[in-house]
Structures are given as C-alpha cells and as structure tokens.
Amino acid sequence: MPPPTGFSKMNIDAGCCSNGLVSWGLVIRNHRAEVLFAACKMSDMVAPPVVAEA
C-alpha cells in the first residue's frame, strides 16, 4: 500500500545465512508507488540473529 501524498515509505528486510553472512535490502517509494531509492548488501554477521532482531 503506498503512503499518503507527500510522504515516502521504506520497506526493509534482512536474512541470516548458515555460512555466517547476512544480506539486507530496502526500497523507498513515493505516494505513486514509484521507486525513489533501492539498495542491497551482503556482509559478515557481526551479531547473533536474536540481537539483530531486537
């Protein structure tokens, strides 16, 4: 669902792999659901998953 006119909405998610890596991605959209920015990255896990979820 898009945000109200004049606002942006950010969706972000991350996942932990059994090999000690973590990946995440995010998308920012405007009220017309047009993508304003998107990014993703994979890196070494620096905290246990239970800490990252806090």
Tab-separated table of C-alpha atoms in Angstrom:
chain	number	residue	atom	x	y	z
A	1	MET	CA	0.000	0.000	0.000
A	2	PRO	CA	1.511	3.378	-0.977
A	3	PRO	CA	1.917	6.150	1.601
A	4	PRO	CA	-0.235	9.304	1.655
A	5	THR	CA	0.514	12.078	-0.850
A	6	GLY	CA	3.684	13.945	0.087
A	7	PHE	CA	5.139	11.036	2.059
A	8	SER	CA	7.618	8.272	1.273
A	9	LYS	CA	7.557	4.691	2.511
A	10	MET	CA	10.578	2.497	3.239
A	11	ASN	CA	10.454	-1.298	3.288
A	12	ILE	CA	13.494	-3.165	4.614
A	13	ASP	CA	14.266	-6.815	5.198
A	14	ALA	CA	17.290	-8.882	6.156
A	15	GLY	CA	18.203	-12.519	6.313
A	16	CYS	CA	20.914	-14.568	8.007
A	17	CYS	CA	22.673	-17.408	6.223
A	18	SER	CA	24.117	-20.502	7.873
A	19	ASN	CA	27.559	-19.632	6.446
A	20	GLY	CA	27.851	-16.547	8.694
A	21	LEU	CA	26.692	-13.975	6.149
A	22	VAL	CA	23.787	-11.567	6.409
A	23	SER	CA	22.020	-9.887	3.499
A	24	TRP	CA	19.590	-6.995	3.517
A	25	GLY	CA	17.662	-4.876	1.082
A	26	LEU	CA	15.488	-1.789	1.138
A	27	VAL	CA	13.155	0.098	-1.183
A	28	ILE	CA	11.819	3.646	-0.774
A	29	ARG	CA	8.683	4.550	-2.750
A	30	ASN	CA	6.605	7.706	-3.093
A	31	HIS	CA	2.804	8.017	-2.934
A	32	ARG	CA	2.548	6.886	-6.584
A	33	ALA	CA	4.469	3.692	-5.700
A	34	GLU	CA	7.410	4.889	-7.816
A	35	VAL	CA	10.811	3.681	-6.592
A	36	LEU	CA	12.898	6.587	-5.289
A	37	PHE	CA	15.790	4.512	-3.947
A	38	ALA	CA	16.743	0.858	-3.592
A	39	ALA	CA	19.782	-0.853	-2.097
A	40	CYS	CA	21.039	-4.260	-1.052
A	41	LYS	CA	24.163	-5.610	0.598
A	42	MET	CA	25.712	-8.832	1.844
A	43	SER	CA	28.269	-8.794	4.665
A	44	ASP	CA	29.686	-10.784	7.555
A	45	MET	CA	27.351	-11.241	10.506
A	46	VAL	CA	28.566	-9.126	13.444
A	47	ALA	CA	25.821	-10.010	15.931
A	48	PRO	CA	23.724	-13.105	16.595
A	49	PRO	CA	20.334	-13.082	14.800
A	50	VAL	CA	18.447	-12.702	18.097
A	51	VAL	CA	20.345	-9.446	18.795
A	52	ALA	CA	19.798	-8.140	15.252
A	53	GLU	CA	16.026	-8.627	15.618
A	54	ALA	CA	15.881	-6.559	18.824
